Amino acid sequence: MELQIKEAISAALKALYDHTVSAEEIALQPTRKEFEGTYTFVTFPFARVSRKSPEQTATDIGEHIQANAAEVAAFNVVKGFLNISLSEASQVNQFAGIFNGADVSQSAIFQQPATGKTVVVEYSSPNTNKPLHLGHLRNNFLGNSVSRILAAAGNNVQKVQIINDRGIHICKSMLAWQKFGEGETPESSGLKGDHLVGKYYVAFDKAYKAEIAELVAGGMGKEQAEKEAPLLLEAQAMLKKWEAKDPEVYALWEKMNGWVYSGFNATYERMGVDFDKLYYESDTYLIGRDRVMEGLEKGVFYKKEDGSVWVDLTDEGLDEKLLLRSDGTSVYMTQDIGTALMRFDDYPDLSQLIYTVGNEQEYHFKVLFLILKKLGYAWADACYHLSYGMVDLPSGKMKSREGTVVDADDLMQEMADTAKARTEELGKIEGFTEEQAKELYEMLGLGAIKYFLLKVDPRKRMLFNPEESIEFQGNTGPFVQYTHARISAILRKAQQLGVSMEDINFDGIEEVHQNEKDLIYALSTYPEKLQLAADTYSPAIIAQYVYDLAKEYNRFYTELSIFNESDDTLQQFRVALSALTAQTIKVGMGLLGIQVPERM
């Protein structure tokens, strides 16, 4: 429909002013609620070719398209804005074109043609020395949602993560467990494995700071004390042993990482996220190290007197970057080089590799992509950093080493508990079994977190407010979920009354109310919103869309009767509108990784 209106305007510009503009170049926007119309065309840029005022230009074009396009029923002009009203028949036909009978899940708006492109999306990528926290929730929900959106837009999407299972931070937890653990295990402690290992990461930091304070009290400078504290030296020695595959250190590493993976898997399952392939830093750093040594031989990199290997990026406006330490051990950049190589080997037809990583790593990825180019990999241009802002709490910034992070497991449980309290308070679980109620609380609690974290543009830093996120009114997940449950109840009633959505006589609908027109228009824009979200990697566009659609439906439901409508065809039509709205909300929320309840 939108394309037909654009083609009519294109023809009008040619006929009236002999000015050629393709339909694709013409921009339409939805008409504002206070004015009559469906689409608005801004004529200010065309006043120079018409040599008339924007108002007269809009009037000329309006008269031409009304006379020549059957889809246009009327128009009005507000300054240089041409508001276009569609004919009743065209709007009914528009809905008929996207409605697919009783099986609304098969509507044409949800079926995007295959692009033939393979896209790899990396997200999560945790360290194995601590449990997942609030920041990881935004990362996981963002990466998973972008993957779903890209897949819905027709791409072959592979979801991956790199597990940072080696390095000095891992050795810190291992060393602290050796010194202070007394053989504690997840079974003996009653803690999830990732929580137990995180406990010892915090313990290391506490003991390390105590050693620094003692050295400083003895007369040593703080900077020197930080480098020479016995615990840190032991951790560094352990890292060297690990890279040398020392049997005792390696066995401890495998055992503690096993605890962490078990804990992570439980958290991922509750989050509702998954992966198609896992990469481990303990594998990829070796490949990266080999490529660095090859680059050194070719003169791409250089070695300093202490034996460390560097890349000089000053000509590119950056600085020098360490690639291998003087003792030969690897850094993050080393493993990231290896990881990129493995992924392009695993997916030879890869069109794009997307890294979902916080914006504090923007410099890191600029350097990585430049290094890959210097090594001669043409596919470096296919690498993209999906940078997102950090998540703050009303209490301030989180710090892992000090144990002040908001644990992901605790937060998800807290949200489910809050959903339970709010739902019981509002009396929305009448007739539910205990198991059904528990499932609803989980759905609402997780929906609240996901929606709140995803409705904000990924690039923006944000403040997460748990209390605000669980509200049943306003731009929240529970509001959209409740709207879906309300529509589902209407559809159940329609079924009980024998109102069928099959074989609707669309030709028999002579008049369409403005609320119905608005709802049809909102439904018709789903493919456009999906493509925009895919192009910009922004689930916030989908979140805003489902919220606006839910509000539009609530206006429709308030203004128009469904079951008191005496015209059977019109009643069928309104039930069909309700059904497609419910399915669109369900699909849209599904792109955010959010489930919607059938009843509340």
XYZ file of C-alpha atoms in Angstrom:
600
model
C 0.000 0.000 0.000
C 2.752 2.442 0.943
C 4.547 1.718 -2.329
C 1.340 2.382 -4.296
C 0.961 5.800 -2.650
C 4.612 6.609 -3.375
C 4.126 5.632 -7.011
C 1.062 7.904 -7.209
C 3.059 10.846 -5.783
C 5.924 10.101 -8.177
C 3.478 10.196 -11.102
C 1.967 13.467 -9.805
C 5.373 15.174 -9.593
C 6.108 14.133 -13.174
C 2.693 15.178 -14.540
C 2.453 18.471 -12.654
C 6.032 19.722 -12.676
C 7.885 17.448 -15.114
C 10.062 16.425 -12.162
C 11.303 12.834 -12.017
C 11.607 11.174 -8.616
C 11.441 7.395 -8.206
C 8.913 5.911 -5.787
C 11.804 4.532 -3.704
C 13.145 8.064 -3.164
C 9.844 9.383 -1.813
C 9.486 9.397 1.971
C 6.163 8.963 3.746
C 5.524 9.144 7.459
C 2.506 8.176 9.547
C 0.006 10.991 9.970
C -0.045 12.456 13.455
C -3.053 11.451 15.563
C -4.509 14.955 15.706
C -4.937 15.077 11.926
C -7.048 13.005 9.538
C -5.087 10.624 7.356
C -2.854 7.554 7.220
C 0.267 8.794 5.412
C 1.860 12.242 5.357
C 4.028 13.576 2.541
C 6.240 16.596 3.273
C 6.248 18.981 0.291
C 8.729 21.654 1.472
C 11.666 20.126 -0.505
C 9.582 20.192 -3.712
C 8.503 23.855 -3.585
C 11.601 24.761 -5.608
C 10.499 22.526 -8.523
C 6.817 23.523 -8.359
C 7.732 27.207 -7.914
C 4.736 27.465 -5.608
C 4.289 27.641 -1.858
C 4.563 24.331 0.034
C 0.813 24.593 0.827
C -0.157 25.000 -2.849
C 2.286 22.263 -3.869
C 0.638 19.905 -1.356
C -2.827 20.840 -2.669
C -1.814 20.229 -6.284
C -0.334 16.820 -5.499
C -3.308 15.899 -3.300
C -5.811 16.704 -6.023
C -3.820 14.744 -8.597
C -3.446 11.556 -6.572
C -7.089 11.672 -5.403
C -8.194 11.828 -9.054
C -5.781 9.194 -10.330
C -5.175 6.697 -7.497
C -8.097 4.532 -6.414
C -6.423 3.966 -3.036
C -6.740 7.670 -2.086
C -10.127 8.695 -0.722
C -9.320 12.210 0.541
C -6.547 14.552 1.571
C -5.971 17.607 3.718
C -3.130 20.098 3.851
C -1.535 21.534 6.982
C 1.076 24.078 5.874
C 3.420 22.014 3.689
C 2.252 18.645 4.987
C -0.017 16.594 2.712
C -2.110 14.182 4.829
C -3.473 11.327 2.731
C -6.572 9.304 3.676
C -6.972 5.869 2.124
C -10.237 4.519 0.762
C -12.222 2.049 2.876
C -11.781 -0.699 0.287
C -8.015 -0.256 0.018
C -7.584 -0.510 3.782
C -9.737 -3.626 4.012
C -7.755 -5.095 1.100
C -4.522 -4.186 2.851
C -5.604 -6.166 5.891
C -6.843 -9.050 3.744
C -3.385 -9.171 2.144
C -1.580 -9.687 5.448
C -4.222 -11.834 7.179
C -3.994 -15.554 6.522
C -7.306 -16.981 7.635
C -7.534 -18.919 10.880
C -3.783 -19.637 10.945
C -2.563 -16.103 11.585
C 0.911 -17.390 12.431
C 1.385 -17.859 8.683
C 0.688 -14.216 7.826
C 2.825 -12.872 5.002
C 4.233 -10.114 7.229
C 6.234 -12.671 9.241
C 7.828 -14.408 6.248
C 10.976 -12.590 5.111
C 12.764 -14.002 2.047
C 16.201 -15.553 2.496
C 19.097 -13.163 1.879
C 21.648 -15.914 1.293
C 23.920 -14.272 3.887
C 25.554 -16.041 6.825
C 26.003 -13.855 9.912
C 27.848 -14.904 13.058
C 26.839 -13.091 16.250
C 29.086 -13.372 19.290
C 27.675 -12.574 22.709
C 28.040 -13.459 26.395
C 31.764 -14.387 26.307
C 32.237 -14.635 30.084
C 35.354 -15.134 32.169
C 35.439 -18.409 34.067
C 36.433 -16.765 37.341
C 33.063 -15.332 38.376
C 29.305 -15.739 37.872
C 27.282 -13.750 35.347
C 26.012 -10.352 36.502
C 23.625 -7.583 35.404
C 26.018 -6.389 32.684
C 26.072 -9.919 31.256
C 22.260 -9.852 31.169
C 22.239 -6.839 28.845
C 24.953 -8.466 26.725
C 23.163 -11.816 26.454
C 19.713 -10.370 25.858
C 21.066 -7.929 23.248
C 23.135 -10.520 21.357
C 20.376 -13.115 21.449
C 17.717 -10.622 20.330
C 19.851 -9.278 17.477
C 20.403 -12.896 16.370
C 16.650 -13.526 16.337
C 15.971 -10.290 14.450
C 18.623 -10.997 11.816
C 17.291 -14.541 11.355
C 13.718 -13.232 10.979
C 15.012 -10.805 8.331
C 16.129 -13.779 6.246
C 19.747 -14.329 7.288
C 21.421 -17.591 8.242
C 22.515 -16.712 11.780
C 25.030 -18.597 13.912
C 25.172 -17.695 17.622
C 28.605 -18.137 19.188
C 30.600 -17.158 22.218
C 34.255 -17.117 23.227
C 34.757 -18.432 26.734
C 37.644 -16.643 28.412
C 38.915 -19.697 30.238
C 42.583 -18.778 30.643
C 44.705 -15.882 31.844
C 45.866 -14.276 35.059
C 42.306 -13.663 36.314
C 41.560 -17.400 36.166
C 44.795 -18.174 38.022
C 43.809 -15.750 40.779
C 40.680 -17.785 41.583
C 42.624 -21.054 41.341
C 45.381 -19.835 43.656
C 42.919 -18.467 46.218
C 41.037 -21.792 46.238
C 44.316 -23.642 46.814
C 45.255 -21.374 49.703
C 41.897 -20.715 51.369
C 39.482 -23.311 49.996
C 40.216 -26.323 52.195
C 38.777 -28.593 49.506
C 35.428 -26.775 49.233
C 33.258 -27.929 46.305
C 29.848 -26.891 44.933
C 28.375 -29.986 46.624
C 29.961 -29.338 50.030
C 29.196 -25.598 49.973
C 25.718 -25.717 48.447
C 26.805 -23.015 45.988
C 26.491 -23.025 42.216
C 29.891 -23.716 40.707
C 30.291 -20.265 39.157
C 29.371 -18.634 42.461
C 31.914 -20.738 44.344
C 34.745 -19.818 41.971
C 33.673 -16.159 42.071
C 33.898 -16.295 45.855
C 37.604 -17.116 45.572
C 38.222 -14.396 42.987
C 36.954 -11.900 45.568
C 39.031 -13.646 48.276
C 42.180 -13.254 46.165
C 41.583 -9.525 45.715
C 41.030 -9.044 49.439
C 44.230 -10.901 50.365
C 46.187 -9.166 47.578
C 45.156 -5.720 48.824
C 46.160 -6.702 52.370
C 49.629 -7.680 51.110
C 49.980 -4.382 49.253
C 49.042 -2.458 52.404
C 51.612 -4.432 54.406
C 54.373 -3.747 51.863
C 53.507 -0.042 51.723
C 53.548 0.104 55.541
C 57.057 -1.385 55.376
C 58.267 1.506 53.213
C 57.722 0.211 49.654
C 56.060 2.482 47.073
C 52.439 1.593 46.198
C 53.116 0.991 42.500
C 56.027 -1.295 43.275
C 54.019 -3.082 45.970
C 51.217 -3.788 43.483
C 53.729 -5.461 41.162
C 55.688 -7.364 43.812
C 52.968 -8.582 46.176
C 53.695 -12.298 46.759
C 50.174 -13.423 45.772
C 50.382 -11.720 42.373
C 53.823 -13.219 41.717
C 52.429 -16.654 42.566
C 49.482 -16.152 40.221
C 51.853 -15.118 37.423
C 53.995 -18.184 38.054
C 50.840 -20.343 37.929
C 49.901 -18.844 34.527
C 53.331 -19.811 33.146
C 52.853 -23.340 34.480
C 49.431 -23.533 32.878
C 50.788 -22.465 29.479
C 53.495 -25.128 29.907
C 50.693 -27.682 30.579
C 51.892 -28.466 34.121
C 49.750 -31.547 35.037
C 48.773 -30.391 38.539
C 47.862 -26.837 37.499
C 46.049 -28.092 34.388
C 43.976 -30.577 36.404
C 42.930 -27.854 38.857
C 42.026 -25.569 35.946
C 39.835 -28.262 34.350
C 38.107 -29.021 37.647
C 37.263 -25.419 38.548
C 36.237 -24.522 34.996
C 33.931 -27.547 35.031
C 32.210 -26.125 38.097
C 31.774 -22.788 36.346
C 30.367 -24.281 33.119
C 27.756 -26.186 35.075
C 26.699 -22.946 36.777
C 26.699 -20.968 33.522
C 24.518 -23.537 31.766
C 21.866 -23.283 34.479
C 21.890 -19.486 34.178
C 21.689 -19.561 30.373
C 18.757 -21.953 30.520
C 16.838 -19.618 32.795
C 17.765 -16.608 30.647
C 16.386 -18.374 27.587
C 19.567 -17.921 25.530
C 21.653 -20.502 23.702
C 24.569 -20.894 21.306
C 25.293 -22.834 18.133
C 29.047 -23.059 18.729
C 31.430 -22.428 21.615
C 35.009 -21.215 21.268
C 37.549 -21.395 24.091
C 40.388 -18.938 24.602
C 42.568 -21.852 25.671
C 42.348 -23.059 22.045
C 42.242 -19.807 20.102
C 45.216 -18.099 21.776
C 47.569 -20.701 20.289
C 46.377 -19.902 16.760
C 46.653 -16.195 17.509
C 50.169 -16.632 18.868
C 51.234 -18.454 15.689
C 49.823 -15.629 13.513
C 51.629 -13.049 15.638
C 54.933 -14.882 15.167
C 54.301 -15.076 11.406
C 53.547 -11.350 11.382
C 56.800 -10.753 13.248
C 58.749 -12.685 10.598
C 57.072 -10.660 7.819
C 57.841 -7.348 9.502
C 54.187 -6.550 10.232
C 55.021 -6.544 13.972
C 58.224 -5.820 15.861
C 60.014 -7.069 18.973
C 61.282 -4.894 21.814
C 64.520 -5.482 23.695
C 62.735 -7.352 26.485
C 61.384 -9.854 23.949
C 57.780 -8.593 23.903
C 56.020 -8.343 20.505
C 54.138 -5.182 19.455
C 52.256 -3.634 16.532
C 52.764 0.038 15.633
C 49.482 1.732 14.704
C 50.647 5.351 15.000
C 50.242 5.867 11.243
C 46.568 4.966 11.693
C 46.155 7.545 14.444
C 46.354 5.015 17.278
C 49.335 3.865 19.347
C 51.545 0.829 19.855
C 49.808 -2.346 21.055
C 51.273 -5.300 22.951
C 50.614 -8.695 21.314
C 52.907 -11.036 23.287
C 54.478 -10.388 26.712
C 58.238 -10.601 27.223
C 57.810 -14.022 28.880
C 55.956 -15.259 25.776
C 52.495 -15.379 27.363
C 49.481 -14.130 25.420
C 47.168 -11.154 25.924
C 43.489 -10.720 24.976
C 44.421 -9.375 21.543
C 46.368 -12.564 20.795
C 43.385 -14.812 21.389
C 41.010 -12.470 19.536
C 43.185 -12.758 16.419
C 43.003 -16.545 16.699
C 39.265 -16.545 17.345
C 38.518 -14.448 14.253
C 40.613 -16.802 12.107
C 38.815 -19.872 13.459
C 35.392 -18.379 12.751
C 36.144 -17.497 9.146
C 37.603 -20.997 8.723
C 34.471 -22.553 10.253
C 32.114 -20.410 8.153
C 33.790 -19.849 4.747
C 30.732 -18.029 3.346
C 30.543 -15.643 6.314
C 29.133 -12.228 5.337
C 29.520 -10.567 8.715
C 31.007 -11.281 12.136
C 29.324 -9.249 14.885
C 30.958 -8.826 18.292
C 28.455 -7.894 21.034
C 30.770 -6.238 23.551
C 30.489 -3.187 25.820
C 31.608 0.226 24.605
C 34.605 0.276 26.954
C 36.192 -2.101 24.408
C 35.717 0.139 21.347
C 39.445 0.882 21.117
C 40.289 -2.817 21.449
C 38.162 -3.719 18.422
C 39.493 -0.838 16.305
C 42.965 -2.242 16.955
C 41.891 -5.846 16.297
C 40.310 -5.041 12.926
C 43.383 -3.013 11.877
C 45.719 -5.868 12.865
C 43.676 -8.341 10.815
C 43.938 -6.007 7.827
C 47.710 -5.674 8.326
C 47.953 -9.472 8.335
C 46.327 -9.421 4.904
C 42.849 -10.756 5.685
C 40.370 -9.079 3.304
C 37.480 -10.288 5.434
C 38.538 -7.910 8.218
C 36.047 -5.434 6.724
C 33.250 -7.912 7.524
C 33.959 -7.613 11.266
C 31.651 -5.310 13.246
C 31.657 -4.257 16.896
C 28.088 -4.021 18.238
C 28.982 -1.605 21.012
C 26.554 -1.061 23.870
C 26.447 1.124 26.947
C 26.952 -0.037 30.485
C 24.106 -0.705 32.919
C 24.020 1.284 36.138
C 21.873 0.810 39.207
C 20.430 3.442 41.510
C 23.210 2.422 43.939
C 25.999 3.080 41.409
C 28.557 1.178 39.333
C 29.309 -2.505 39.904
C 32.790 -3.903 40.665
C 33.530 -7.617 40.264
C 36.741 -7.726 42.277
C 35.080 -6.131 45.289
C 32.081 -8.442 45.110
C 29.625 -5.588 44.582
C 28.106 -6.846 41.339
C 24.409 -7.583 40.965
C 24.368 -11.319 40.394
C 22.318 -12.424 37.368
C 20.818 -15.444 39.167
C 19.808 -13.372 42.179
C 18.296 -10.631 40.018
C 16.232 -13.069 37.940
C 14.875 -14.679 41.101
C 14.154 -11.289 42.652
C 12.198 -10.266 39.553
C 10.162 -13.494 39.585
C 9.387 -12.920 43.277
C 8.362 -9.309 42.591
C 6.166 -10.445 39.693
C 4.485 -12.887 42.073
C 3.775 -10.172 44.636
C 2.436 -7.711 42.022
C 0.318 -10.306 40.224
C -1.266 -11.617 43.425
C -1.910 -8.052 44.548
C -3.738 -7.286 41.283
C -5.648 -10.577 41.369
C -4.524 -11.730 37.919
C -4.097 -15.454 38.678
C -7.642 -16.584 39.376
C -8.086 -20.237 38.449
C -4.342 -20.927 38.104
C -2.748 -24.056 39.555
C 0.386 -23.548 41.639
C 2.567 -24.711 38.725
C 0.788 -22.433 36.234
C 1.163 -19.471 38.579
C 4.881 -20.154 39.027
C 5.328 -20.303 35.242
C 3.506 -16.972 34.894
C 5.692 -15.274 37.535
C 8.820 -16.464 35.727
C 7.453 -15.254 32.383
C 6.580 -11.822 33.789
C 9.767 -11.414 35.820
C 12.115 -12.306 32.972
C 9.965 -10.402 30.487
C 10.283 -7.310 32.672
C 14.107 -7.458 32.767
C 14.527 -8.273 29.091
C 12.122 -5.611 27.890
C 13.574 -2.919 30.150
C 17.148 -3.664 29.050
C 16.249 -3.963 25.352
C 13.882 -0.988 24.961
C 16.842 1.395 25.293
C 19.026 2.044 22.238
C 22.004 -0.341 22.648
C 24.546 2.469 22.312
C 23.192 4.343 25.328
C 24.311 3.878 28.891
C 21.274 3.092 30.996
C 19.946 2.954 34.533
C 18.124 -0.258 35.406
C 15.231 0.274 37.798
C 13.778 -3.114 38.875
C 10.661 -1.560 40.428
C 9.785 0.420 37.308
C 10.408 -2.531 34.981
C 7.715 -4.740 36.562
C 4.856 -2.208 36.323
C 1.717 -3.299 34.437
C 1.216 0.206 33.008
C 3.505 2.235 30.775
C 6.286 1.137 28.440
C 7.068 -2.168 30.174
C 7.184 -5.840 29.333
C 4.306 -6.765 31.675
C 2.037 -4.164 29.992
C 2.615 -5.750 26.576
C 2.293 -9.262 28.045
C -0.995 -8.346 29.730
C -2.341 -6.927 26.457
C -1.591 -10.249 24.759
C -3.373 -12.140 27.535
C -6.393 -9.820 27.181
C -6.605 -10.447 23.415
C -6.203 -14.190 23.976
C -9.239 -14.089 26.290
C -11.237 -12.299 23.562
C -10.249 -14.969 21.033
C -11.296 -17.756 23.418
C -14.676 -16.074 23.869
C -15.036 -15.723 20.093
C -14.372 -19.435 19.706
C -16.961 -20.267 22.390
C -19.521 -18.083 20.563
C -18.712 -19.730 17.252
C -17.278 -16.620 15.625
C -15.087 -17.931 12.823
C -12.209 -16.075 11.173
C -12.288 -18.313 8.128
C -13.878 -17.192 4.851
C -14.478 -13.600 5.941
C -16.384 -11.696 3.267
C -14.025 -8.701 3.092
C -16.083 -7.273 0.204
C -19.017 -7.013 2.593
C -17.220 -4.499 4.840
C -18.450 -1.096 3.716
C -17.135 1.135 6.464
C -13.952 1.002 8.528
C -13.663 2.952 11.780
C -10.598 5.173 12.321
C -9.414 2.935 15.178
C -9.535 -0.047 12.818
C -7.617 1.916 10.188
C -4.955 2.831 12.727
C -4.620 -0.793 13.813
C -4.375 -2.044 10.213
C -1.687 0.530 9.513
C 0.273 -0.474 12.630
C 0.118 -4.154 11.653
C 1.201 -3.408 8.085
C 4.418 -1.696 9.265
C 5.779 -4.819 10.990
C 8.086 -5.861 8.087
C 9.455 -2.319 7.827
C 10.211 -2.189 11.567
C 11.817 -5.643 11.440
C 14.107 -4.617 8.589
C 15.049 -1.366 10.318
C 15.887 -3.270 13.521
C 18.007 -5.721 11.502
C 19.819 -2.941 9.631
C 20.636 -1.043 12.833
C 21.087 -4.037 15.180
C 18.570 -2.428 17.523
C 15.986 -4.499 19.430
C 14.779 -1.150 20.838
C 12.919 -0.616 17.550
C 10.984 -3.871 18.022
C 10.295 -3.059 21.694
C 8.857 0.341 20.760
C 6.828 -1.251 17.967
C 5.138 -3.886 20.146
C 4.431 -1.258 22.812
C 2.840 1.075 20.242
C 0.855 -1.847 18.780
C -0.409 -2.830 22.243
C -1.507 0.773 22.892
C -3.205 0.924 19.490
C -5.127 -2.266 20.217
C -6.240 -1.017 23.626
C -7.644 2.125 21.968
C -9.437 -0.027 19.392
C -10.861 -2.300 22.109
C -12.037 0.657 24.207
C -13.734 2.474 21.315
C -15.345 -0.407 19.423
C -17.490 -3.316 20.506
C -16.653 -6.792 19.240
C -19.287 -9.082 20.660
C -22.136 -6.540 20.700
C -21.613 -5.804 17.014
C -24.773 -6.851 15.138
C -23.109 -7.116 11.722
C -21.646 -10.644 11.596
C -19.064 -9.767 8.944
C -17.831 -6.771 10.910
C -17.676 -8.907 14.060
C -15.572 -11.491 12.200
C -13.363 -8.702 10.917
C -12.737 -7.361 14.430
C -11.950 -10.827 15.768
C -9.519 -11.288 12.862
C -7.899 -7.920 13.662
C -7.540 -9.078 17.273
C -6.033 -12.406 16.262
C -3.393 -10.891 13.977
C -2.553 -8.283 16.617
C -2.037 -10.991 19.254
C 0.185 -13.006 16.904
C 2.213 -9.942 15.928
C 2.782 -9.080 19.599
C 3.791 -12.691 20.257
C 6.234 -12.746 17.329
C 7.617 -9.291 18.149
C 8.147 -10.125 21.818
C 9.685 -13.431 20.696
C 12.314 -11.426 18.799
C 13.217 -9.919 22.179
C 13.390 -13.406 23.692
C 10.221 -12.750 25.711
C 7.321 -15.173 26.114
C 3.746 -13.902 26.391
C 0.986 -15.511 28.509
C -2.274 -16.772 27.058
C -4.170 -15.755 30.178
C -3.800 -13.669 33.320
